[in-house]
Tab-separated table of C-alpha atoms (C1' of nucleotides) in Angstrom:
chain	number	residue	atom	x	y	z
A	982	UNK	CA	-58.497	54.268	-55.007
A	983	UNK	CA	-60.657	52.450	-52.373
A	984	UNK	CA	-59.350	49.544	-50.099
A	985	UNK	CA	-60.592	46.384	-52.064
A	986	UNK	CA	-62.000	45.495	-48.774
A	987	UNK	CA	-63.974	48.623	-48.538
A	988	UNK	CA	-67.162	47.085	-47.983
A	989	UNK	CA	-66.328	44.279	-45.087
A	990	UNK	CA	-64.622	47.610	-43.303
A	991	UNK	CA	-68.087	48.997	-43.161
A	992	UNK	CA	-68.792	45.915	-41.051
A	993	UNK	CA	-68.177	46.233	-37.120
A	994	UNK	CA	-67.362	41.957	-36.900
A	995	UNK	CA	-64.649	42.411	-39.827
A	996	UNK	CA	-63.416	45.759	-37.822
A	997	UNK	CA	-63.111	43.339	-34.689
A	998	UNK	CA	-61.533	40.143	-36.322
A	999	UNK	CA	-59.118	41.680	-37.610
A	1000	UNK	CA	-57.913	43.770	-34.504
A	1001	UNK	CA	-58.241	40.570	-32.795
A	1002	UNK	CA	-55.942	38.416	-35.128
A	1003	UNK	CA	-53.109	41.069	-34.992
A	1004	UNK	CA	-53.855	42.094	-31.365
A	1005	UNK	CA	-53.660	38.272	-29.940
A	1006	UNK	CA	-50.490	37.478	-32.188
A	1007	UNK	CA	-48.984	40.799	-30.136
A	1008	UNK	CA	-50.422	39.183	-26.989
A	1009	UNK	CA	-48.961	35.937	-27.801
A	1010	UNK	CA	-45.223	37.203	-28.427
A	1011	UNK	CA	-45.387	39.294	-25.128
A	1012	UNK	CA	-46.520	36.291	-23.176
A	1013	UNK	CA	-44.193	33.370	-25.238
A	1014	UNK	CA	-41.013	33.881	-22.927
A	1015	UNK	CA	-42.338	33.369	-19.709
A	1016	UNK	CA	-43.824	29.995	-21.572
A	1017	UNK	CA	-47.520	31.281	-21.448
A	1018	UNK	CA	-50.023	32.378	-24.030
A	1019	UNK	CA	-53.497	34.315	-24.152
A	1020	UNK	CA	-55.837	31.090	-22.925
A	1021	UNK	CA	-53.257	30.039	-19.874
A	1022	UNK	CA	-52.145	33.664	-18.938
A	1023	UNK	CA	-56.097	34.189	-18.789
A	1024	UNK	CA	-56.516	30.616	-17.021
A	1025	UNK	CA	-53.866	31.811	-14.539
A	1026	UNK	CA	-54.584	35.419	-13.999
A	1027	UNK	CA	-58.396	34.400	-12.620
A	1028	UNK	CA	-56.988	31.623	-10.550
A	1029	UNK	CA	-54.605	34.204	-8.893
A	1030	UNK	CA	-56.859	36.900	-8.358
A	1031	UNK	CA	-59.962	34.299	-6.928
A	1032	UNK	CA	-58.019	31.186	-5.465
A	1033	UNK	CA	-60.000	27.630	-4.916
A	1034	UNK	CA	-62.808	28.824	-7.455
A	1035	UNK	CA	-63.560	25.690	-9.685
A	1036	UNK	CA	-63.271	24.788	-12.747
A	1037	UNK	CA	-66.841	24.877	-13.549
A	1038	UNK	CA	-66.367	28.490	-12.275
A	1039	UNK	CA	-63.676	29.635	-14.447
A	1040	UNK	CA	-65.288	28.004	-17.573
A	1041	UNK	CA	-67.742	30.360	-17.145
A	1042	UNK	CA	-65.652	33.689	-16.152
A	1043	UNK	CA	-63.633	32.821	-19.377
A	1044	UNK	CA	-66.343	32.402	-21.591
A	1045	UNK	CA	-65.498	29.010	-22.483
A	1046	UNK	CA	-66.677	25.494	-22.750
A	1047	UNK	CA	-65.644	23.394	-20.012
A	1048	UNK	CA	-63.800	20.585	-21.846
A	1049	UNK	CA	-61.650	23.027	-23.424
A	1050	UNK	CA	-59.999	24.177	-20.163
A	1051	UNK	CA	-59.138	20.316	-19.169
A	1052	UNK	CA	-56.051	21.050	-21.479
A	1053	UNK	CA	-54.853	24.639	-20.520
A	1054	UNK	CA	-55.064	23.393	-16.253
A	1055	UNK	CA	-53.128	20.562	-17.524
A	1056	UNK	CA	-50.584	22.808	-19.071
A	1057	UNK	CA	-50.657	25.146	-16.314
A	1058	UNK	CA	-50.123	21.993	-13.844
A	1059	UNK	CA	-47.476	20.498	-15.829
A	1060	UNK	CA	-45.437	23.635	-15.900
A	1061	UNK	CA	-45.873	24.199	-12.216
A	1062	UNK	CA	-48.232	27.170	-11.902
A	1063	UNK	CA	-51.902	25.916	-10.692
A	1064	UNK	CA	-52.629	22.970	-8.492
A	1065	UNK	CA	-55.918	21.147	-8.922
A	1066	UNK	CA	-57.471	20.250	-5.059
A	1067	UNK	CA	-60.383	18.243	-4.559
A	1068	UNK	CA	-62.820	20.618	-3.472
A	1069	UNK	CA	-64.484	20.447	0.411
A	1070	UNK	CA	-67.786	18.995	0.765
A	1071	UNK	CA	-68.369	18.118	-3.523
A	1072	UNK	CA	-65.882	15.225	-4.593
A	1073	UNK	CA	-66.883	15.358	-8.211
A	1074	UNK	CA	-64.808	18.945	-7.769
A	1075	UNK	CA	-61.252	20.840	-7.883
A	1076	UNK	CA	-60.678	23.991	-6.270
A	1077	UNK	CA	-57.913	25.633	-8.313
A	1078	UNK	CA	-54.891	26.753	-7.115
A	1079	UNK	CA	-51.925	28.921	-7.965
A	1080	UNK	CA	-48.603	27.902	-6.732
A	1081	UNK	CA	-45.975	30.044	-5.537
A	1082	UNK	CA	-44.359	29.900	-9.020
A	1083	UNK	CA	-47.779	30.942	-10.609
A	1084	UNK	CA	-48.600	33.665	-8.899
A	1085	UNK	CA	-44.826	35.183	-9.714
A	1086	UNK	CA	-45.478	34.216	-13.372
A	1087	UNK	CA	-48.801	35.951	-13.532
A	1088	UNK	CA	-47.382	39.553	-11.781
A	1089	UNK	CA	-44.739	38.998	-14.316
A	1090	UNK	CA	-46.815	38.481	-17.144
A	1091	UNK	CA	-49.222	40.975	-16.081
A	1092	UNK	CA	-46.453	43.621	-16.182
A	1093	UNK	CA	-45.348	42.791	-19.977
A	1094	UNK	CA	-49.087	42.412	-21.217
A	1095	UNK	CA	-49.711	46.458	-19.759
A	1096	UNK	CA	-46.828	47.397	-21.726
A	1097	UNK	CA	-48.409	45.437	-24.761
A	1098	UNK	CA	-51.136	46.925	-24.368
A	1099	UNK	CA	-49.959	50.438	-23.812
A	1100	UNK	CA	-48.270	50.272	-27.209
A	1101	UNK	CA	-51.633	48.651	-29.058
A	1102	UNK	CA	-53.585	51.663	-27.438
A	1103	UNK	CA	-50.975	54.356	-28.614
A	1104	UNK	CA	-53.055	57.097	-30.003
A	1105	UNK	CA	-56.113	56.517	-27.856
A	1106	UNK	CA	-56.639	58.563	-24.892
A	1107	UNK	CA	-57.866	56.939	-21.619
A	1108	UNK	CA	-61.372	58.081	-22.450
A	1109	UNK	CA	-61.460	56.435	-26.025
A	1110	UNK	CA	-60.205	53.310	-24.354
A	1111	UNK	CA	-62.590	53.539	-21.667
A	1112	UNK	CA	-65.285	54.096	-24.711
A	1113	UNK	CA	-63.928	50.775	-26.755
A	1114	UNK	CA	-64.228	48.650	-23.946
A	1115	UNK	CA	-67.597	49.769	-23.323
A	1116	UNK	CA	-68.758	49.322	-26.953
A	1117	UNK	CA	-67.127	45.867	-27.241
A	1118	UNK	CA	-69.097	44.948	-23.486
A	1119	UNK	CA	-72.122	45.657	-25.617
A	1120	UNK	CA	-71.460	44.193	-28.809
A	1121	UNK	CA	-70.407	40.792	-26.805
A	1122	UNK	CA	-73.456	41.068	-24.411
A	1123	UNK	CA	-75.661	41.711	-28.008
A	1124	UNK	CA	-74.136	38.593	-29.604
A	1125	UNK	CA	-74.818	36.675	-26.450
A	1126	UNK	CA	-78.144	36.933	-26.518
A	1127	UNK	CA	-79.871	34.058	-27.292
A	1128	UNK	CA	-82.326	34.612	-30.009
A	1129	UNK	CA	-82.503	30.927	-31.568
A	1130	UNK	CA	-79.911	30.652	-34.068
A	1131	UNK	CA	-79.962	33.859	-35.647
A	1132	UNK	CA	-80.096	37.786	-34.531
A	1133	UNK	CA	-83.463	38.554	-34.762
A	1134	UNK	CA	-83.829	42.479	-35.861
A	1135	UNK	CA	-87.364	44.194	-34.317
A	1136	UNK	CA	-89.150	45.531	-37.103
A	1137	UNK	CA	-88.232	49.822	-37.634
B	1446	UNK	CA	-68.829	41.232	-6.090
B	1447	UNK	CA	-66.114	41.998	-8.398
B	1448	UNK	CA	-66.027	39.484	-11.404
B	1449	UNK	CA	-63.593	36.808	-11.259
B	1450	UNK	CA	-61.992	38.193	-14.452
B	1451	UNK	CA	-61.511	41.605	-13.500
B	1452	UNK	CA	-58.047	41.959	-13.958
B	1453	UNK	CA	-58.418	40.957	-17.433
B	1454	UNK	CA	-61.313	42.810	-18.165
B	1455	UNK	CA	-58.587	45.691	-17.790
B	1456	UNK	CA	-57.282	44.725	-20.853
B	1457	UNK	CA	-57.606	46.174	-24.396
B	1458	UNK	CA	-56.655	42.652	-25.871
B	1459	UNK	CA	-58.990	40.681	-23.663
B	1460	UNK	CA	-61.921	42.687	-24.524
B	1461	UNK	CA	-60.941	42.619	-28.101
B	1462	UNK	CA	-61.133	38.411	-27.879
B	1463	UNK	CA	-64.193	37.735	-26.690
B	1464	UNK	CA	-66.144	40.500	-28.348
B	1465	UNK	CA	-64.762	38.967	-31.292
B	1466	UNK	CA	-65.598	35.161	-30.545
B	1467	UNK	CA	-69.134	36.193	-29.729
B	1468	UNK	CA	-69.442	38.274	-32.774
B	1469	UNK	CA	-67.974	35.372	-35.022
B	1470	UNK	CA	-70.195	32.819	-33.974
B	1471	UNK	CA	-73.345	35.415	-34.825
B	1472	UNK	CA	-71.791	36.030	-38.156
B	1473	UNK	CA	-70.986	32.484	-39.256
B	1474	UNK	CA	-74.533	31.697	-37.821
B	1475	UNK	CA	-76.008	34.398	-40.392
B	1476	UNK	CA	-73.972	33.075	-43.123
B	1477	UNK	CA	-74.337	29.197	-42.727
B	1478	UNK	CA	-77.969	28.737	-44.466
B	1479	UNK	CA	-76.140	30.244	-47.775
B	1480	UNK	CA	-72.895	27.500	-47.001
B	1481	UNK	CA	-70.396	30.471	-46.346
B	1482	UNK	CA	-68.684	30.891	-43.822
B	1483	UNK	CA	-66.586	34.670	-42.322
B	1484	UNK	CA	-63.566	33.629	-44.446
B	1485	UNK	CA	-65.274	32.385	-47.364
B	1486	UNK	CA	-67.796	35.402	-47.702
B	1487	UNK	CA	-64.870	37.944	-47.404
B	1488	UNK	CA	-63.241	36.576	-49.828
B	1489	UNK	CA	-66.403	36.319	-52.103
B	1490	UNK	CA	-66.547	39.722	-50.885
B	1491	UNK	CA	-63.601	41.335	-52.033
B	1492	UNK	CA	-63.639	39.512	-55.252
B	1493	UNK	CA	-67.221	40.509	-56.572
B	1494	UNK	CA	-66.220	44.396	-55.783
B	1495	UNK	CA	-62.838	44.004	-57.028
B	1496	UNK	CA	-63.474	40.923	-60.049
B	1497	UNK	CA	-59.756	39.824	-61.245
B	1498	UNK	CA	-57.259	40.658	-58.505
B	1499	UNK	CA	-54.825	38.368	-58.115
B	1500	UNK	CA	-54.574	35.757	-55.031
B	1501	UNK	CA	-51.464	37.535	-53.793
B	1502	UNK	CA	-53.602	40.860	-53.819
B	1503	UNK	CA	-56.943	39.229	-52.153
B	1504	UNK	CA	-54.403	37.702	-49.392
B	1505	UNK	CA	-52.810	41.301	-48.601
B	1506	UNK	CA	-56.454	42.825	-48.189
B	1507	UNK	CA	-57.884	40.265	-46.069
B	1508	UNK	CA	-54.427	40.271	-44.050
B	1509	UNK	CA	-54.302	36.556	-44.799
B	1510	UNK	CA	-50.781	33.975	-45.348
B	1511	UNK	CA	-50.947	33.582	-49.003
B	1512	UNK	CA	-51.247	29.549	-48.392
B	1513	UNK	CA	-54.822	29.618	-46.019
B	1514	UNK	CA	-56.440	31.587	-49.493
B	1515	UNK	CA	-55.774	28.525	-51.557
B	1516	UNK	CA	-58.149	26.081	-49.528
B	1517	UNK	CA	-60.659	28.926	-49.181
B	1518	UNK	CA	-60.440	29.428	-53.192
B	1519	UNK	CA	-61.020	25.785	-53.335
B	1520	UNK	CA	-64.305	25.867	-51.315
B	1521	UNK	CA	-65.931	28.558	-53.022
B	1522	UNK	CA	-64.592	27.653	-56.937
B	1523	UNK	CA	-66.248	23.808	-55.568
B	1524	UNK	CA	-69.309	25.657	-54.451
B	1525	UNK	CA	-69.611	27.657	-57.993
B	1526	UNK	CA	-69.192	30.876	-56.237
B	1527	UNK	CA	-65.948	31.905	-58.120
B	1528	UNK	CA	-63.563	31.252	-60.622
B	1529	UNK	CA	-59.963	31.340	-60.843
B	1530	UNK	CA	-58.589	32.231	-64.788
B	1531	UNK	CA	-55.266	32.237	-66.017
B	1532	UNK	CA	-53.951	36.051	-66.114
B	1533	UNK	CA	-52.819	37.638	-69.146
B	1534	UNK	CA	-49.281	38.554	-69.235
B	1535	UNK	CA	-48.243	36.197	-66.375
B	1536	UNK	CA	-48.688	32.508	-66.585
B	1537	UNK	CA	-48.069	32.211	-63.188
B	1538	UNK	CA	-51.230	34.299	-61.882
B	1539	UNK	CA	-54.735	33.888	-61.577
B	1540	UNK	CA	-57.317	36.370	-61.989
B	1541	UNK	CA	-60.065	35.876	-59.634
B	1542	UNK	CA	-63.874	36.113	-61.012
B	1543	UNK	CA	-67.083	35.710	-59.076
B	1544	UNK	CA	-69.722	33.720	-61.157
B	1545	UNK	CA	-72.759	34.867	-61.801
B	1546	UNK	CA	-74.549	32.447	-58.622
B	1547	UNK	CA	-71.454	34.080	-56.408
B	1548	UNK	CA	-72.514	37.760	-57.140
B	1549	UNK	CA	-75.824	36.921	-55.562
B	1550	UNK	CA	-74.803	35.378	-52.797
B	1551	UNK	CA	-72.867	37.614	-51.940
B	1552	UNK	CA	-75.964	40.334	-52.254
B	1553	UNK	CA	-77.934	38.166	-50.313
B	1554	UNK	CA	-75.258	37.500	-47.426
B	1555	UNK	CA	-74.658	41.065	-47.426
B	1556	UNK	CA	-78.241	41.605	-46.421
B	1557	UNK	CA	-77.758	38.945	-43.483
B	1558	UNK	CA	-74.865	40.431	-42.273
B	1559	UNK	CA	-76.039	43.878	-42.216
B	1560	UNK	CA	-78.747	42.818	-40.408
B	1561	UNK	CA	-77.151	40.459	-38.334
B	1562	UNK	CA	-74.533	43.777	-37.705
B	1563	UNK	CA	-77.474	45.872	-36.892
B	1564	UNK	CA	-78.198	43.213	-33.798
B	1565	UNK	CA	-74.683	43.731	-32.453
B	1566	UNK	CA	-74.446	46.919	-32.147
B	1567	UNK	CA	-77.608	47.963	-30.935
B	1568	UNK	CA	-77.337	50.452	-28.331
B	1569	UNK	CA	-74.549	52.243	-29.862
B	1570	UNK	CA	-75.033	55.370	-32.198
B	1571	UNK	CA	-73.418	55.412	-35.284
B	1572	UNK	CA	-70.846	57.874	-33.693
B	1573	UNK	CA	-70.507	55.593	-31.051
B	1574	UNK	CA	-69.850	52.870	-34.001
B	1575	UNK	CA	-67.518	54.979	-36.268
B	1576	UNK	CA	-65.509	55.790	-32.867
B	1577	UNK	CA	-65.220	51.796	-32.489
B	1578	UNK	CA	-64.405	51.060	-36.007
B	1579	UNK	CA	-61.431	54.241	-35.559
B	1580	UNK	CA	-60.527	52.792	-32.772
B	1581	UNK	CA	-60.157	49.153	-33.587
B	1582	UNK	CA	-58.204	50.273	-37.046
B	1583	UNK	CA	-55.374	52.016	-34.581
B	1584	UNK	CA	-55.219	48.685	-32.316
B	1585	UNK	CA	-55.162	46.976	-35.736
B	1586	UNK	CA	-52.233	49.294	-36.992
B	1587	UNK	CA	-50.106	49.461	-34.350
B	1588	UNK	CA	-50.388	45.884	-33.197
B	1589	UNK	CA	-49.043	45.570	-36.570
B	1590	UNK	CA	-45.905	47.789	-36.832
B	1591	UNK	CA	-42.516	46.083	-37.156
B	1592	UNK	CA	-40.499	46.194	-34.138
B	1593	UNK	CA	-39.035	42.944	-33.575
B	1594	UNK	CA	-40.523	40.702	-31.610
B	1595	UNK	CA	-42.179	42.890	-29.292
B	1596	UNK	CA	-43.664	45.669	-29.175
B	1597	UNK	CA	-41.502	48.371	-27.465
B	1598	UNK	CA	-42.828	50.970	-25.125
B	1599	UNK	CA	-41.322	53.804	-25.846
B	1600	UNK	CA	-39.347	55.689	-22.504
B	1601	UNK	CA	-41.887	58.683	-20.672
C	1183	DC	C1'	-84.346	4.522	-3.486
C	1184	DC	C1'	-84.783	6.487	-8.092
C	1185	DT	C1'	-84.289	10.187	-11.226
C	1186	DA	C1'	-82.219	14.281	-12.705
C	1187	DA	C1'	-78.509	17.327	-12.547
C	1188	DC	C1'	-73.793	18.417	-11.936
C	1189	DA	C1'	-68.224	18.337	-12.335
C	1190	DG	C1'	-64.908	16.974	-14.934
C	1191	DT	C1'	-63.148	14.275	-18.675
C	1192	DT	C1'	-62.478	11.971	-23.242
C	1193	DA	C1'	-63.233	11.960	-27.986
C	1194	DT	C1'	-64.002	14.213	-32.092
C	1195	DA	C1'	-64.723	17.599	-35.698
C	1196	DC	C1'	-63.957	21.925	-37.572
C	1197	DT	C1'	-61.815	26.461	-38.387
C	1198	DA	C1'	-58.122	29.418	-38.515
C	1199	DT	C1'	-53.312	31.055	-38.168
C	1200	DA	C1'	-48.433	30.634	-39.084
C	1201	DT	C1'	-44.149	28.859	-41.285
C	1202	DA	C1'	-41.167	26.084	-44.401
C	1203	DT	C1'	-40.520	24.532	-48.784
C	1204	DC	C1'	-41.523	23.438	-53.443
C	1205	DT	C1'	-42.322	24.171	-58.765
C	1206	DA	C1'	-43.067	27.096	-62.508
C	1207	DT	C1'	-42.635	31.547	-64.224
C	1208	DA	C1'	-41.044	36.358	-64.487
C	1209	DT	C1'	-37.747	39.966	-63.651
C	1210	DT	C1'	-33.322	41.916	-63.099
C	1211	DG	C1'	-28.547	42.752	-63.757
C	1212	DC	C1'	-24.309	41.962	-66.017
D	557	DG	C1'	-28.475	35.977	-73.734
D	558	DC	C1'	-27.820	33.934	-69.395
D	559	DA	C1'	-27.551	33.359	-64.527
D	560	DA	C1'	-29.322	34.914	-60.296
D	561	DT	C1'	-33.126	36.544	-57.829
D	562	DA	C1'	-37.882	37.252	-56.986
D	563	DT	C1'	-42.643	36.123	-57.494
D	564	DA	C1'	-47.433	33.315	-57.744
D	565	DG	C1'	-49.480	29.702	-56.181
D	566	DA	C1'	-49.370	25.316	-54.014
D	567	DT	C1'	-48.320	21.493	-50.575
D	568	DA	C1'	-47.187	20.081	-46.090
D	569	DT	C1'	-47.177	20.705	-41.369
D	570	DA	C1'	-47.776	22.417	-36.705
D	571	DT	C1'	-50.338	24.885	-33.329
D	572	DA	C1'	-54.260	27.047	-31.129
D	573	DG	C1'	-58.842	27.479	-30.282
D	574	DT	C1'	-63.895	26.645	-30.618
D	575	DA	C1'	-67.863	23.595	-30.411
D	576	DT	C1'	-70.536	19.328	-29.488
D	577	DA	C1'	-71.599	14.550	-27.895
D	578	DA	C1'	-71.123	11.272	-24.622
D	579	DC	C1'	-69.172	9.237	-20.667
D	580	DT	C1'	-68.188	8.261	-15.359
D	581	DG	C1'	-68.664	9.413	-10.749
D	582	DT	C1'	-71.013	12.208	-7.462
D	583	DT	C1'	-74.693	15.129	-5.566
D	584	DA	C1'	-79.387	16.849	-4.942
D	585	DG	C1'	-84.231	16.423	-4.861
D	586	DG	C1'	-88.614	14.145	-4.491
DNA sequence: CCTAACAGTTATACTATATATCTATATTGC
DNA sequence: GCAATATAGATATATAGTATAACTGTTAGG
């Protein structure tokens, strides 16, 4: 007896969304006890590895829009973990900081999320791993492209 | 100049993310101009190939909480798309039924999609694609399994 | 100097996920 | 047969995240 859904699992964005769902609620639980989840850990984790870049800056490396990350500095601040600095020579800007506190959280998360991740990847080897990232790389730069509003397919 | 997200790019669950935000927003895109959106067309989806399973059983194959199908039930039953009918043998079920204008909706959002799917993945061979799909089902699985509330790494 | 652009913020809308709890109905076990 | 348990669907609620419009203050360019 086929799936029901045996139709959407011929489709690559259903394949994703739902690895996604499950793999982020995974990501989420790993993250929860150190009082972080997926959008601050990333938040944090760029601002460690590439201090006083701004927030302009890690809008961008995130993928996100920029009033969305007002809230997750603001958590990140409140808890302790990131400073905001106004920025040398631009006054309308922050250089983000970690604190000392943040960058122990973030080696701390970093550590739980590889074992997360070692047990999501159980079954893949290195190379098939290597493979999915590559594929998804493509499939995010495809959707990326702007085309108007809709993919445009050249004609066969 | 390494990328300011790096570190995460490492990361099976980060790729995962934003492949699937990017994809999302293409698919809803393709879908909007027939007033579906990715939850509402899977649904319609499931439902046309599989006319009179039960809410609990259209929850369980799109992985949904049984209480997020009843608002998407409402949008497509207000839309004409579907029908719920009482079930024989259990007054407490509904059997789900596409209508007539739903079953060709669905064909025609189909089409999009596969086109719209085509875009996205161009540049990878349909091995390439299968491998991803594989792939993604074994994240999906094993992000899944029971094991409290954290996934446990088994000792090397 | 004026205009346009930028950095960050506020406000808002929408979508989606998850959990608790409820009513009505069905099933199970004694 | 009846009580206890489970189920189907619904309501309510909270949280997280995405997207867009518009705003203020500042900077850059002509």
């Amino acid at each position: 007896m086929a799936a029901p859904d045996a139709t959407l699992r011929g489709l690559t964005g259903y394949r994703i969304q739902r690895a996604a769902i499950r793999a982020m609620a995974r990501v989420n639980a790993a993250l929860a006890p150190l009082g972080l989840r997926r959008s601050t850990f990333s938040a944090l984790a760029v601002v460690s590895d590439t201090p006083g870049l701004r927030q302009t800056q890690l809008a961008e490396a995130l993928a996100i829009e920029r009033p969305n990350l007002v809230q997750i500095i603001d958590d990140l601040e409140a808890a302790g973990l990131m400073v905001r600095e106004r920025a040398e020579g631009d006054r309308r800007a922050y250089a983000l900081l970690p604190t000392e506190a943040g960058r122990a959280v973030y080696a701390r998360a970093l550590a739980r999320l590889q074992r997360a991740e070692a047990a999501l990847t159980r079954g893949l080897s290195p190379a098939e791993t290597q493979a999915l990232h590559r594929a998804l790389q493509i499939i995010e730069d495809n959707a990326g492209e702007e085309t108007g509003d809709e993919i445009e397919i050249p004609s066969a």
